[in-house]
Short mmCIF file of C-alpha atoms and ligand atoms in Angstrom, two decimals:
data_model
loop_
_atom_site.label_atom_id
_atom_site.label_comp_id
_atom_site.label_asym_id
_atom_site.label_seq_id
_atom_site.Cartn_x
_atom_site.Cartn_y
_atom_site.Cartn_z
CA MET E 17 242.63 -19.38 60.44
CA LYS E 18 243.96 -16.39 62.86
CA ALA E 19 247.23 -17.62 65.45
CA LEU E 20 245.75 -17.21 68.90
CA VAL E 21 249.04 -15.40 70.93
CA PHE E 22 249.08 -15.18 75.00
CA VAL E 23 250.86 -12.40 75.98
CA ILE E 24 251.94 -13.21 79.50
CA HIS E 25 253.62 -10.23 81.38
CA PRO E 26 253.12 -8.71 84.90
CA ASN E 27 253.97 -5.04 83.62
CA LEU E 28 253.57 -4.97 80.48
CA GLY E 29 252.30 -1.49 80.42
CA ASP E 30 254.75 0.18 82.40
CA ARG E 31 257.95 -1.61 82.42
CA SER E 32 258.19 -4.00 79.69
CA ILE E 33 260.21 -3.09 76.59
CA VAL E 34 260.79 -6.61 74.65
CA ASN E 35 257.12 -8.21 75.00
CA LYS E 36 255.61 -4.47 74.88
CA HIS E 37 257.12 -4.00 70.90
CA TRP E 38 255.92 -7.46 70.45
CA PHE E 39 252.55 -6.98 71.57
CA ASP E 40 252.32 -4.01 69.92
CA GLU E 41 253.44 -5.45 66.72
CA LEU E 42 251.57 -8.19 66.70
CA LYS E 43 248.26 -5.81 67.47
CA LYS E 44 248.58 -4.46 63.91
CA TYR E 45 247.52 -7.74 62.30
CA PRO E 46 244.31 -8.16 63.83
CA GLU E 47 243.13 -10.22 60.68
CA LYS E 48 245.72 -12.12 61.70
CA PHE E 49 246.67 -12.80 65.12
CA THR E 50 244.23 -13.01 68.19
CA VAL E 51 245.69 -11.34 71.27
CA HIS E 52 245.11 -12.66 74.49
CA ASN E 53 246.92 -10.41 77.11
CA LEU E 54 246.20 -12.39 80.26
CA TYR E 55 247.39 -10.26 83.10
CA GLU E 56 245.21 -7.55 81.83
CA LEU E 57 242.15 -9.92 81.82
CA TYR E 58 242.67 -11.40 85.19
CA PRO E 59 244.61 -9.05 87.24
CA ASP E 60 243.39 -10.83 90.18
CA GLY E 61 244.42 -14.34 88.97
CA ASN E 62 240.67 -15.40 88.72
CA ILE E 63 240.90 -17.28 85.10
CA ASP E 64 237.84 -18.05 83.45
CA VAL E 65 238.34 -21.76 82.64
CA GLU E 66 235.20 -22.16 79.97
CA ALA E 67 235.81 -18.94 78.13
CA GLU E 68 239.69 -19.83 78.04
CA GLN E 69 238.74 -23.09 76.83
CA LYS E 70 236.70 -22.24 74.46
CA LEU E 71 239.41 -19.73 72.66
CA VAL E 72 241.61 -22.40 72.79
CA GLU E 73 239.56 -24.51 70.44
CA ALA E 74 238.59 -21.87 68.15
CA HIS E 75 242.16 -21.60 67.16
CA GLU E 76 244.86 -24.08 65.63
CA LYS E 77 248.03 -21.92 66.01
CA ILE E 78 248.77 -20.97 70.05
CA VAL E 79 251.70 -19.22 70.98
CA PHE E 80 252.31 -18.85 74.67
CA GLN E 81 254.90 -15.20 74.89
CA PHE E 82 256.56 -14.13 78.35
CA PRO E 83 259.48 -13.26 79.83
CA VAL E 84 261.55 -15.89 81.53
CA TYR E 85 260.70 -15.63 85.65
CA TRP E 86 263.46 -17.65 87.41
CA LEU E 87 264.47 -19.98 84.55
CA SER E 88 260.17 -20.56 83.97
CA SER E 89 257.29 -18.53 83.26
CA PRO E 90 255.68 -15.50 85.64
CA PRO E 91 253.33 -17.47 88.04
CA LEU E 92 249.81 -16.76 86.02
CA PHE E 93 251.18 -18.92 82.87
CA LYS E 94 251.47 -22.12 85.33
CA LYS E 95 247.94 -21.25 86.89
CA TRP E 96 246.36 -21.17 83.28
CA LEU E 97 247.94 -24.33 82.93
CA ASP E 98 247.04 -25.93 86.33
CA GLU E 99 243.58 -24.78 85.65
CA VAL E 100 243.03 -24.98 81.56
CA LEU E 101 244.34 -28.26 80.71
CA SER E 102 241.85 -30.08 83.07
CA TYR E 103 241.24 -33.63 82.78
CA GLY E 104 238.10 -34.50 80.58
CA TRP E 105 239.11 -31.50 78.18
CA ALA E 106 242.94 -31.07 77.58
CA TYR E 107 243.57 -35.02 78.50
CA GLY E 108 241.86 -38.01 80.14
CA ALA E 109 238.43 -40.05 79.46
CA GLY E 110 239.21 -40.00 75.72
CA SER E 111 239.46 -36.31 74.99
CA TYR E 112 242.35 -33.99 74.06
CA LYS E 113 241.19 -31.21 72.90
CA LEU E 114 244.76 -29.55 71.45
CA GLU E 115 245.47 -32.72 69.98
CA GLY E 116 247.66 -31.76 66.59
CA LYS E 117 247.27 -27.94 67.25
CA LYS E 118 250.66 -26.19 66.83
CA ILE E 119 252.18 -24.88 70.08
CA ALA E 120 254.88 -22.63 70.59
CA LEU E 121 256.62 -20.63 72.89
CA ALA E 122 258.21 -17.01 72.67
CA LEU E 123 260.55 -16.06 75.39
CA THR E 124 262.72 -13.34 76.51
CA THR E 125 265.75 -13.18 79.03
CA SER E 126 267.67 -10.95 80.41
CA ALA E 127 270.69 -13.27 80.17
CA ASP E 128 272.60 -14.06 76.71
CA GLU E 129 273.02 -17.33 75.07
CA LYS E 130 276.39 -17.81 76.69
CA THR E 131 274.99 -18.00 80.14
CA TYR E 132 272.29 -20.46 78.91
CA SER E 133 275.16 -22.84 78.29
CA GLU E 134 277.21 -25.69 79.46
CA GLU E 135 280.03 -23.20 80.20
CA GLY E 136 277.78 -20.45 81.38
CA ALA E 137 276.18 -19.88 84.45
CA PHE E 138 272.97 -21.23 84.18
CA LYS E 139 274.92 -24.41 82.88
CA TYR E 140 271.77 -25.86 80.88
CA THR E 141 270.05 -24.32 77.41
CA LEU E 142 266.90 -22.56 77.50
CA LYS E 143 266.11 -25.28 75.51
CA GLU E 144 266.36 -27.84 78.23
CA PHE E 145 264.86 -25.07 80.62
CA THR E 146 261.94 -25.50 78.71
CA ARG E 147 261.43 -29.65 78.54
CA THR E 148 258.50 -29.30 80.98
CA PHE E 149 256.33 -27.31 78.80
CA GLU E 150 257.72 -29.24 75.94
CA ILE E 151 256.40 -32.30 77.42
CA THR E 152 253.04 -30.99 79.22
CA PHE E 153 251.94 -30.37 76.07
CA GLU E 154 253.39 -33.38 73.99
CA TRP E 155 251.52 -35.27 76.60
CA ILE E 156 248.17 -33.68 75.72
CA LYS E 157 249.11 -34.62 71.97
CA ALA E 158 249.86 -30.75 70.95
CA ASP E 159 252.01 -30.19 68.38
CA TYR E 160 254.74 -28.50 70.11
CA ARG E 161 257.36 -26.72 68.01
CA PRO E 162 260.37 -24.76 68.33
CA TYR E 163 260.09 -21.43 70.20
CA PHE E 164 261.04 -18.44 69.09
CA ALA E 165 263.40 -16.05 71.96
CA PHE E 166 264.78 -13.11 72.37
CA PHE E 167 268.40 -13.17 74.69
CA GLY E 168 270.23 -10.50 76.53
CA ALA E 169 266.88 -8.15 76.59
CA PRO E 170 267.98 -4.78 77.90
CA HIS E 171 266.97 -2.44 80.81
CA THR E 172 266.61 0.93 78.39
CA ALA E 173 265.85 1.58 74.88
CA ASP E 174 268.79 3.11 73.81
CA GLU E 175 269.26 3.60 69.61
CA ALA E 176 271.13 0.30 69.48
CA ASN E 177 268.73 -1.81 71.35
CA LEU E 178 265.80 -0.37 69.61
CA LYS E 179 266.85 -1.38 66.50
CA LYS E 180 267.55 -4.92 67.52
CA ILE E 181 264.20 -5.14 69.35
CA GLU E 182 262.49 -3.29 66.40
CA GLN E 183 263.77 -6.22 64.15
CA SER E 184 262.93 -8.86 66.84
CA ALA E 185 259.46 -7.76 66.66
CA LYS E 186 259.05 -8.23 62.48
CA ASP E 187 260.81 -11.50 63.02
CA TYR E 188 258.56 -12.36 65.85
CA VAL E 189 255.38 -11.70 63.17
CA SER E 190 256.85 -13.78 60.80
CA TYR E 191 257.41 -16.58 62.89
CA VAL E 192 253.85 -16.45 64.06
CA GLU E 193 252.57 -16.52 60.83
CA THR E 194 254.72 -19.58 59.49
CA LEU E 195 254.40 -21.81 62.32
C1 LIG A 216 261.13 -12.20 88.75
C2 LIG A 216 261.98 -12.27 87.50
C3 LIG A 216 262.66 -13.25 87.15
C4 LIG A 216 263.62 -13.24 86.36
N1 LIG A 216 264.28 -14.12 86.15
C5 LIG A 216 265.22 -14.68 84.73
C6 LIG A 216 265.73 -15.57 84.59
O1 LIG A 216 265.97 -17.09 85.52
N2 LIG A 216 266.73 -15.74 83.23
C7 LIG A 216 266.70 -14.53 83.08
O2 LIG A 216 267.67 -14.79 81.75
N3 LIG A 216 266.18 -13.40 83.17
C8 LIG A 216 265.30 -13.20 84.21
N4 LIG A 216 264.81 -12.06 84.45
C9 LIG A 216 264.68 -11.32 83.55
C10 LIG A 216 263.48 -10.77 82.59
O3 LIG A 216 263.18 -12.09 81.93
C11 LIG A 216 263.61 -10.04 81.64
O4 LIG A 216 263.44 -8.88 82.26
C12 LIG A 216 262.35 -9.85 80.47
O5 LIG A 216 262.67 -11.09 79.84
C13 LIG A 216 262.27 -8.74 79.41
O6 LIG A 216 261.56 -8.34 79.23
P1 LIG A 216 260.32 -7.17 79.02
O7 LIG A 216 261.43 -6.02 78.55
O8 LIG A 216 259.44 -7.70 77.98
O9 LIG A 216 260.00 -7.02 80.40
C14 LIG A 216 263.79 -11.65 85.41
C15 LIG A 216 262.85 -10.94 85.66
C16 LIG A 216 262.48 -10.73 86.88
C17 LIG A 216 261.36 -9.61 87.18
#
């Protein structure tokens, strides 16, 4: 069964480097991945909750790919969680539609890994900043897996950066495949 990958980036077409490379790499394998570009689908933020729930129900492996914004996600992902993970569908009234489904995050950050440490400016690890996602998905009985991350995302795609990003895109595809 195909893995469902939500790509959640407000500027995927013009300003993104890493997420765009990951997106393009995933799109090479339509037989393996359903790639769901959330900002392109809902530029006005009006999420079709029923369609999203049906899509989730049809997949067993789900990845949410996004750049870290203010130590969290771009706002459309929060809106998606608030609206799609509804009572009586995702949790409550005996209904846990994501129960047992493998769920993971794929993250990009500008800051390097050292910045995300006790000694660094952010004081906490990326794992700690993603606890809210971890517990949310555990709460609805999904099988939350360790994330895939790219630290120190560059502002320009020079040759050295490009090599690193292209390798990460390949590693990312393997990660999603073997989730
Ligand atoms: C509004 C905003 C907030 C951001 N907050 C963070 C942050 O908290 N931590 C961090 O490491 N990078 C932060 N960044 C940088 C992005 O994570 C980075 O530009 C992105 O991951 C690079 O991926 P891309 O090339 O696909 O855009 C922020 C960027 C924006 C635009």
